[in-house]
PDB file of C-alpha atoms in Angstrom:
ATOM      1  CA  GLY A   1      43.861 -73.668  -3.229  1.00  0.00           C
ATOM      2  CA  GLN A   2      44.548 -71.485  -0.218  1.00  0.00           C
ATOM      3  CA  GLN A   3      42.939 -72.498   3.051  1.00  0.00           C
ATOM      4  CA  LEU A   4      42.454 -70.642   6.286  1.00  0.00           C
ATOM      5  CA  ASN A   5      42.250 -72.439   9.614  1.00  0.00           C
ATOM      6  CA  GLN A   6      40.294 -70.443  12.158  1.00  0.00           C
ATOM      7  CA  SER A   7      40.125 -71.320  15.835  1.00  0.00           C
ATOM      8  CA  PRO A   8      38.407 -71.861  18.079  1.00  0.00           C
ATOM      9  CA  GLN A   9      35.293 -73.085  16.277  1.00  0.00           C
ATOM     10  CA  SER A  10      33.083 -71.862  19.117  1.00  0.00           C
ATOM     11  CA  MET A  11      33.366 -70.030  22.408  1.00  0.00           C
ATOM     12  CA  PHE A  12      31.013 -69.708  25.365  1.00  0.00           C
ATOM     13  CA  ILE A  13      31.975 -66.848  27.654  1.00  0.00           C
ATOM     14  CA  GLN A  14      30.574 -64.668  30.413  1.00  0.00           C
ATOM     15  CA  GLU A  15      29.785 -61.039  29.812  1.00  0.00           C
ATOM     16  CA  GLY A  16      32.808 -58.911  30.630  1.00  0.00           C
ATOM     17  CA  GLU A  17      35.373 -61.530  29.640  1.00  0.00           C
ATOM     18  CA  ASP A  18      37.966 -60.991  26.924  1.00  0.00           C
ATOM     19  CA  VAL A  19      37.942 -63.117  23.776  1.00  0.00           C
ATOM     20  CA  SER A  20      40.706 -64.126  21.415  1.00  0.00           C
ATOM     21  CA  MET A  21      40.477 -65.946  18.093  1.00  0.00           C
ATOM     22  CA  ASN A  22      42.980 -66.505  15.327  1.00  0.00           C
ATOM     23  CA  CYS A  23      43.507 -67.603  11.760  1.00  0.00           C
ATOM     24  CA  THR A  24      46.432 -69.324  10.124  1.00  0.00           C
ATOM     25  CA  SER A  25      47.102 -69.932   6.474  1.00  0.00           C
ATOM     26  CA  SER A  26      49.290 -72.285   4.484  1.00  0.00           C
ATOM     27  CA  SER A  27      50.305 -69.381   2.229  1.00  0.00           C
ATOM     28  CA  ILE A  28      50.627 -65.635   2.491  1.00  0.00           C
ATOM     29  CA  PHE A  29      47.978 -62.988   2.134  1.00  0.00           C
ATOM     30  CA  ASN A  30      48.518 -59.285   1.525  1.00  0.00           C
ATOM     31  CA  THR A  31      45.341 -58.237   3.306  1.00  0.00           C
ATOM     32  CA  TRP A  32      43.613 -59.700   6.354  1.00  0.00           C
ATOM     33  CA  LEU A  33      40.032 -58.840   7.219  1.00  0.00           C
ATOM     34  CA  TRP A  34      37.737 -59.674  10.120  1.00  0.00           C
ATOM     35  CA  TYR A  35      33.976 -59.856   9.589  1.00  0.00           C
ATOM     36  CA  LYS A  36      31.048 -60.478  11.941  1.00  0.00           C
ATOM     37  CA  GLN A  37      27.831 -62.166  10.864  1.00  0.00           C
ATOM     38  CA  ASP A  38      24.600 -61.819  12.836  1.00  0.00           C
ATOM     39  CA  PRO A  39      21.783 -64.369  12.319  1.00  0.00           C
ATOM     40  CA  GLY A  40      19.931 -63.787   9.064  1.00  0.00           C
ATOM     41  CA  GLU A  41      22.362 -61.107   7.935  1.00  0.00           C
ATOM     42  CA  GLY A  42      25.391 -60.824   5.729  1.00  0.00           C
ATOM     43  CA  PRO A  43      28.944 -60.469   7.079  1.00  0.00           C
ATOM     44  CA  VAL A  44      29.872 -56.962   8.215  1.00  0.00           C
ATOM     45  CA  LEU A  45      33.463 -55.729   8.137  1.00  0.00           C
ATOM     46  CA  LEU A  46      35.011 -55.086  11.560  1.00  0.00           C
ATOM     47  CA  ILE A  47      38.699 -54.490  10.902  1.00  0.00           C
ATOM     48  CA  ALA A  48      40.973 -54.417   7.844  1.00  0.00           C
ATOM     49  CA  LEU A  49      44.745 -55.015   8.026  1.00  0.00           C
ATOM     50  CA  TYR A  50      47.068 -54.158   5.137  1.00  0.00           C
ATOM     51  CA  LYS A  51      50.616 -54.397   6.443  1.00  0.00           C
ATOM     52  CA  ALA A  52      52.560 -57.244   8.027  1.00  0.00           C
ATOM     53  CA  GLY A  53      52.917 -56.595  11.755  1.00  0.00           C
ATOM     54  CA  GLU A  54      50.104 -54.023  11.755  1.00  0.00           C
ATOM     55  CA  LEU A  55      48.030 -53.782  14.949  1.00  0.00           C
ATOM     56  CA  THR A  56      44.675 -52.041  14.560  1.00  0.00           C
ATOM     57  CA  SER A  57      41.890 -51.270  17.007  1.00  0.00           C
ATOM     58  CA  ASN A  58      38.221 -50.502  16.515  1.00  0.00           C
ATOM     59  CA  GLY A  59      36.625 -49.771  19.885  1.00  0.00           C
ATOM     60  CA  ARG A  60      36.876 -52.933  21.981  1.00  0.00           C
ATOM     61  CA  LEU A  61      38.256 -54.890  19.029  1.00  0.00           C
ATOM     62  CA  THR A  62      41.957 -55.289  18.296  1.00  0.00           C
ATOM     63  CA  ALA A  63      43.408 -57.247  15.407  1.00  0.00           C
ATOM     64  CA  GLN A  64      46.926 -57.948  14.193  1.00  0.00           C
ATOM     65  CA  PHE A  65      48.403 -58.911  10.828  1.00  0.00           C
ATOM     66  CA  GLY A  66      51.034 -61.558  11.506  1.00  0.00           C
ATOM     67  CA  ILE A  67      54.615 -60.746  10.576  1.00  0.00           C
ATOM     68  CA  THR A  68      54.847 -63.854   8.364  1.00  0.00           C
ATOM     69  CA  ARG A  69      51.651 -62.766   6.526  1.00  0.00           C
ATOM     70  CA  LYS A  70      50.259 -66.213   7.240  1.00  0.00           C
ATOM     71  CA  ASP A  71      48.229 -65.436  10.336  1.00  0.00           C
ATOM     72  CA  SER A  72      46.046 -62.915  12.111  1.00  0.00           C
ATOM     73  CA  PHE A  73      44.279 -62.659  15.436  1.00  0.00           C
ATOM     74  CA  LEU A  74      41.256 -60.776  16.747  1.00  0.00           C
ATOM     75  CA  ASN A  75      40.735 -59.827  20.383  1.00  0.00           C
ATOM     76  CA  ILE A  76      37.500 -58.556  21.874  1.00  0.00           C
ATOM     77  CA  SER A  77      37.787 -56.960  25.286  1.00  0.00           C
ATOM     78  CA  ALA A  78      35.060 -56.741  27.939  1.00  0.00           C
ATOM     79  CA  SER A  79      32.511 -58.688  25.897  1.00  0.00           C
ATOM     80  CA  ILE A  80      28.847 -57.685  25.930  1.00  0.00           C
ATOM     81  CA  PRO A  81      25.745 -59.640  24.870  1.00  0.00           C
ATOM     82  CA  SER A  82      25.567 -57.955  21.459  1.00  0.00           C
ATOM     83  CA  ASP A  83      28.986 -59.411  20.593  1.00  0.00           C
ATOM     84  CA  VAL A  84      27.161 -62.695  19.956  1.00  0.00           C
ATOM     85  CA  GLY A  85      27.545 -63.891  16.379  1.00  0.00           C
ATOM     86  CA  ILE A  86      29.907 -65.623  13.987  1.00  0.00           C
ATOM     87  CA  TYR A  87      33.310 -64.055  13.429  1.00  0.00           C
ATOM     88  CA  PHE A  88      35.151 -64.743  10.201  1.00  0.00           C
ATOM     89  CA  CYS A  89      38.685 -64.027   9.178  1.00  0.00           C
ATOM     90  CA  ALA A  90      39.313 -63.497   5.480  1.00  0.00           C
ATOM     91  CA  GLY A  91      42.468 -63.159   3.455  1.00  0.00           C
ATOM     92  CA  ARG A  92      43.025 -61.472   0.126  1.00  0.00           C
ATOM     93  CA  LEU A  93      46.020 -61.932  -2.124  1.00  0.00           C
ATOM     94  CA  ASP A  94      45.569 -58.877  -4.389  1.00  0.00           C
ATOM     95  CA  ALA A  95      47.703 -60.537  -7.004  1.00  0.00           C
ATOM     96  CA  GLY A  96      45.521 -59.348  -9.825  1.00  0.00           C
ATOM     97  CA  GLY A  97      44.231 -61.602 -12.559  1.00  0.00           C
ATOM     98  CA  THR A  98      42.069 -64.377 -11.243  1.00  0.00           C
ATOM     99  CA  SER A  99      42.748 -63.439  -7.615  1.00  0.00           C
ATOM    100  CA  TYR A 100      41.323 -59.966  -8.148  1.00  0.00           C
ATOM    101  CA  GLY A 101      39.340 -59.021  -5.045  1.00  0.00           C
ATOM    102  CA  LYS A 102      38.806 -62.647  -4.054  1.00  0.00           C
ATOM    103  CA  LEU A 103      38.375 -63.275  -0.323  1.00  0.00           C
ATOM    104  CA  THR A 104      39.274 -66.629   1.212  1.00  0.00           C
ATOM    105  CA  PHE A 105      37.350 -67.151   4.450  1.00  0.00           C
ATOM    106  CA  GLY A 106      38.104 -69.065   7.614  1.00  0.00           C
ATOM    107  CA  GLN A 107      35.551 -71.512   8.986  1.00  0.00           C
ATOM    108  CA  GLY A 108      34.211 -68.984  11.493  1.00  0.00           C
ATOM    109  CA  THR A 109      34.136 -68.732  15.299  1.00  0.00           C
ATOM    110  CA  ILE A 110      30.696 -68.883  16.897  1.00  0.00           C
ATOM    111  CA  LEU A 111      30.670 -66.618  19.942  1.00  0.00           C
ATOM    112  CA  THR A 112      28.072 -66.953  22.696  1.00  0.00           C
ATOM    113  CA  VAL A 113      28.059 -64.448  25.546  1.00  0.00           C
ATOM    114  CA  HIS A 114      26.175 -65.268  28.741  1.00  0.00           C
ATOM    115  CA  PRO A 115      24.860 -62.221  30.638  1.00  0.00           C
TER     116      PRO A 115
ATOM    117  CA  ASP B   1      18.929 -46.946   1.600  1.00  0.00           C
ATOM    118  CA  THR B   2      20.275 -50.481   1.475  1.00  0.00           C
ATOM    119  CA  ALA B   3      23.790 -50.561   0.005  1.00  0.00           C
ATOM    120  CA  VAL B   4      23.665 -54.106  -1.398  1.00  0.00           C
ATOM    121  CA  SER B   5      20.196 -55.542  -1.823  1.00  0.00           C
ATOM    122  CA  GLN B   6      19.287 -59.048  -2.890  1.00  0.00           C
ATOM    123  CA  THR B   7      15.921 -60.473  -3.852  1.00  0.00           C
ATOM    124  CA  PRO B   8      14.361 -62.694  -2.840  1.00  0.00           C
ATOM    125  CA  LYS B   9      15.489 -63.198   0.762  1.00  0.00           C
ATOM    126  CA  TYR B  10      14.002 -66.694   0.830  1.00  0.00           C
ATOM    127  CA  LEU B  11      13.487 -69.092  -2.057  1.00  0.00           C
ATOM    128  CA  VAL B  12      11.974 -72.566  -1.763  1.00  0.00           C
ATOM    129  CA  THR B  13      11.777 -74.586  -4.945  1.00  0.00           C
ATOM    130  CA  GLN B  14      11.655 -78.123  -6.279  1.00  0.00           C
ATOM    131  CA  MET B  15      14.522 -80.068  -7.770  1.00  0.00           C
ATOM    132  CA  GLY B  16      14.894 -79.528 -11.481  1.00  0.00           C
ATOM    133  CA  ASN B  17      13.475 -76.010 -11.485  1.00  0.00           C
ATOM    134  CA  ASP B  18      15.294 -72.920 -12.767  1.00  0.00           C
ATOM    135  CA  LYS B  19      15.509 -69.870 -10.524  1.00  0.00           C
ATOM    136  CA  SER B  20      17.155 -66.452 -10.415  1.00  0.00           C
ATOM    137  CA  ILE B  21      18.478 -64.262  -7.617  1.00  0.00           C
ATOM    138  CA  LYS B  22      18.910 -60.547  -8.217  1.00  0.00           C
ATOM    139  CA  CYS B  23      21.450 -58.199  -6.694  1.00  0.00           C
ATOM    140  CA  GLU B  24      21.859 -54.452  -6.873  1.00  0.00           C
ATOM    141  CA  GLN B  25      24.396 -52.163  -5.224  1.00  0.00           C
ATOM    142  CA  ASN B  26      24.135 -48.382  -4.898  1.00  0.00           C
ATOM    143  CA  LEU B  27      27.672 -47.838  -3.638  1.00  0.00           C
ATOM    144  CA  GLY B  28      29.161 -47.061  -7.026  1.00  0.00           C
ATOM    145  CA  HIS B  29      31.559 -49.997  -6.713  1.00  0.00           C
ATOM    146  CA  ASP B  30      33.178 -51.483  -9.807  1.00  0.00           C
ATOM    147  CA  THR B  31      33.354 -55.068  -8.553  1.00  0.00           C
ATOM    148  CA  MET B  32      30.566 -57.432  -7.543  1.00  0.00           C
ATOM    149  CA  TYR B  33      30.646 -60.986  -6.239  1.00  0.00           C
ATOM    150  CA  TRP B  34      28.561 -64.027  -5.477  1.00  0.00           C
ATOM    151  CA  TYR B  35      29.509 -66.098  -2.427  1.00  0.00           C
ATOM    152  CA  LYS B  36      27.913 -69.338  -1.236  1.00  0.00           C
ATOM    153  CA  GLN B  37      27.536 -70.163   2.464  1.00  0.00           C
ATOM    154  CA  ASP B  38      26.896 -73.818   3.179  1.00  0.00           C
ATOM    155  CA  SER B  39      25.127 -75.423   6.134  1.00  0.00           C
ATOM    156  CA  LYS B  40      28.352 -75.316   8.163  1.00  0.00           C
ATOM    157  CA  LYS B  41      28.540 -71.552   7.584  1.00  0.00           C
ATOM    158  CA  PHE B  42      31.569 -71.861   5.315  1.00  0.00           C
ATOM    159  CA  LEU B  43      31.749 -68.962   2.832  1.00  0.00           C
ATOM    160  CA  LYS B  44      33.245 -69.548  -0.595  1.00  0.00           C
ATOM    161  CA  ILE B  45      33.490 -67.285  -3.588  1.00  0.00           C
ATOM    162  CA  MET B  46      31.654 -68.325  -6.741  1.00  0.00           C
ATOM    163  CA  PHE B  47      32.012 -65.441  -9.176  1.00  0.00           C
ATOM    164  CA  SER B  48      33.459 -61.976  -9.426  1.00  0.00           C
ATOM    165  CA  TYR B  49      32.645 -59.307 -11.990  1.00  0.00           C
ATOM    166  CA  ASN B  50      34.534 -56.078 -12.541  1.00  0.00           C
ATOM    167  CA  ASN B  51      32.723 -53.462 -14.587  1.00  0.00           C
ATOM    168  CA  LYS B  52      30.413 -56.099 -16.090  1.00  0.00           C
ATOM    169  CA  GLU B  53      33.294 -58.414 -17.023  1.00  0.00           C
ATOM    170  CA  LEU B  54      33.731 -61.857 -15.496  1.00  0.00           C
ATOM    171  CA  ILE B  55      36.970 -61.955 -13.496  1.00  0.00           C
ATOM    172  CA  ILE B  56      36.620 -65.000 -11.267  1.00  0.00           C
ATOM    173  CA  ASN B  57      34.789 -68.254 -11.878  1.00  0.00           C
ATOM    174  CA  GLU B  58      35.648 -70.656  -9.085  1.00  0.00           C
ATOM    175  CA  THR B  59      34.903 -73.910 -10.919  1.00  0.00           C
ATOM    176  CA  VAL B  60      31.215 -73.526 -10.290  1.00  0.00           C
ATOM    177  CA  PRO B  61      28.957 -75.959 -12.245  1.00  0.00           C
ATOM    178  CA  ASN B  62      27.772 -74.404 -15.463  1.00  0.00           C
ATOM    179  CA  ARG B  63      24.195 -74.704 -14.222  1.00  0.00           C
ATOM    180  CA  PHE B  64      25.062 -71.440 -12.464  1.00  0.00           C
ATOM    181  CA  SER B  65      25.180 -68.479 -14.813  1.00  0.00           C
ATOM    182  CA  PRO B  66      25.838 -64.980 -13.534  1.00  0.00           C
ATOM    183  CA  LYS B  67      24.790 -61.963 -15.565  1.00  0.00           C
ATOM    184  CA  SER B  68      25.814 -58.362 -15.088  1.00  0.00           C
ATOM    185  CA  PRO B  69      23.705 -55.980 -17.196  1.00  0.00           C
ATOM    186  CA  ASP B  70      25.556 -53.004 -15.720  1.00  0.00           C
ATOM    187  CA  LYS B  71      28.112 -52.516 -12.976  1.00  0.00           C
ATOM    188  CA  ALA B  72      25.409 -51.934 -10.333  1.00  0.00           C
ATOM    189  CA  HIS B  73      23.691 -55.270 -10.937  1.00  0.00           C
ATOM    190  CA  LEU B  74      24.807 -58.869 -10.753  1.00  0.00           C
ATOM    191  CA  ASN B  75      22.167 -61.562 -11.069  1.00  0.00           C
ATOM    192  CA  LEU B  76      22.570 -65.289 -10.578  1.00  0.00           C
ATOM    193  CA  HIS B  77      20.557 -67.782 -12.603  1.00  0.00           C
ATOM    194  CA  ILE B  78      20.548 -71.433 -11.623  1.00  0.00           C
ATOM    195  CA  ASN B  79      19.299 -74.157 -13.967  1.00  0.00           C
ATOM    196  CA  SER B  80      18.119 -77.635 -13.028  1.00  0.00           C
ATOM    197  CA  LEU B  81      18.345 -77.073  -9.289  1.00  0.00           C
ATOM    198  CA  GLU B  82      19.726 -79.910  -7.155  1.00  0.00           C
ATOM    199  CA  LEU B  83      19.340 -80.671  -3.446  1.00  0.00           C
ATOM    200  CA  GLY B  84      22.997 -79.786  -2.921  1.00  0.00           C
ATOM    201  CA  ASP B  85      22.373 -76.251  -4.152  1.00  0.00           C
ATOM    202  CA  SER B  86      20.539 -75.496  -0.899  1.00  0.00           C
ATOM    203  CA  ALA B  87      22.576 -72.781   0.808  1.00  0.00           C
ATOM    204  CA  VAL B  88      22.636 -69.072   1.535  1.00  0.00           C
ATOM    205  CA  TYR B  89      23.889 -67.038  -1.413  1.00  0.00           C
ATOM    206  CA  PHE B  90      25.465 -63.672  -0.712  1.00  0.00           C
ATOM    207  CA  CYS B  91      26.030 -60.885  -3.157  1.00  0.00           C
ATOM    208  CA  ALA B  92      28.809 -58.417  -2.337  1.00  0.00           C
ATOM    209  CA  SER B  93      30.477 -55.415  -3.894  1.00  0.00           C
ATOM    210  CA  SER B  94      33.785 -53.663  -3.380  1.00  0.00           C
ATOM    211  CA  GLN B  95      35.974 -50.989  -4.870  1.00  0.00           C
ATOM    212  CA  PRO B  96      39.406 -52.594  -5.286  1.00  0.00           C
ATOM    213  CA  GLY B  97      42.645 -50.719  -5.564  1.00  0.00           C
ATOM    214  CA  TRP B  98      44.402 -48.068  -3.522  1.00  0.00           C
ATOM    215  CA  GLY B  99      41.928 -46.059  -1.479  1.00  0.00           C
ATOM    216  CA  GLY B 100      39.130 -48.470  -2.304  1.00  0.00           C
ATOM    217  CA  THR B 101      36.690 -50.165   0.014  1.00  0.00           C
ATOM    218  CA  GLU B 102      36.418 -53.742   1.189  1.00  0.00           C
ATOM    219  CA  ALA B 103      33.639 -56.144   0.308  1.00  0.00           C
ATOM    220  CA  PHE B 104      30.186 -55.057   1.496  1.00  0.00           C
ATOM    221  CA  PHE B 105      27.711 -57.938   1.682  1.00  0.00           C
ATOM    222  CA  GLY B 106      23.990 -58.131   1.071  1.00  0.00           C
ATOM    223  CA  GLN B 107      21.605 -59.827   3.496  1.00  0.00           C
ATOM    224  CA  GLY B 108      21.709 -63.120   1.634  1.00  0.00           C
ATOM    225  CA  THR B 109      19.201 -65.324  -0.168  1.00  0.00           C
ATOM    226  CA  ARG B 110      18.375 -68.594   1.583  1.00  0.00           C
ATOM    227  CA  LEU B 111      17.728 -71.145  -1.158  1.00  0.00           C
ATOM    228  CA  THR B 112      16.039 -74.393  -0.185  1.00  0.00           C
ATOM    229  CA  VAL B 113      15.681 -77.089  -2.810  1.00  0.00           C
ATOM    230  CA  VAL B 114      13.157 -79.823  -1.966  1.00  0.00           C
TER     231      VAL B 114
END
């Protein structure tokens, strides 16, 4: 089946630094999503990308849908302590049938921000 | 009001027991899902239902049986629990299609089998 490779696995940064993480896939996706998971909570959607080459921002977050449809990155600028958590990329094929709505997740990036 | 609510939040049980996890969404979405998050935090889809019909079954052991009495509810029943079933189970819902909304996740149910 499809697999997503997300890197880095973990990051330890100082408050105020910028962060970058990315996902690559062995096959294409039609939608790329970025989620954040806080301890004891479910993943929360940060950014959704629907078009190859699309660059989208949400506050200090910026994400891009790779032109090959096989990759995406997420940048966080000027990190703050509440950015701590696990960030997941997810791809969706939207091919209908058995792929209907199915999200394939990356392994996650654990972000720690030191004040 | 919680959009996707799961009960219970924690479940500790012995091997061999049968248990159920309930999920309800008040978002009016047509599609609901069960995802499993293992100890390494990896999230993998188990089932998907669209308007009470099973759409996706990701080769999950048949000890796991989802049931959707209506499109706002998707419950997960697990028979003969095994140690390897210990994980966090997330329910989610979405409204697929043009103009729809992406998957919204519940808080999770942490299942511990001892």
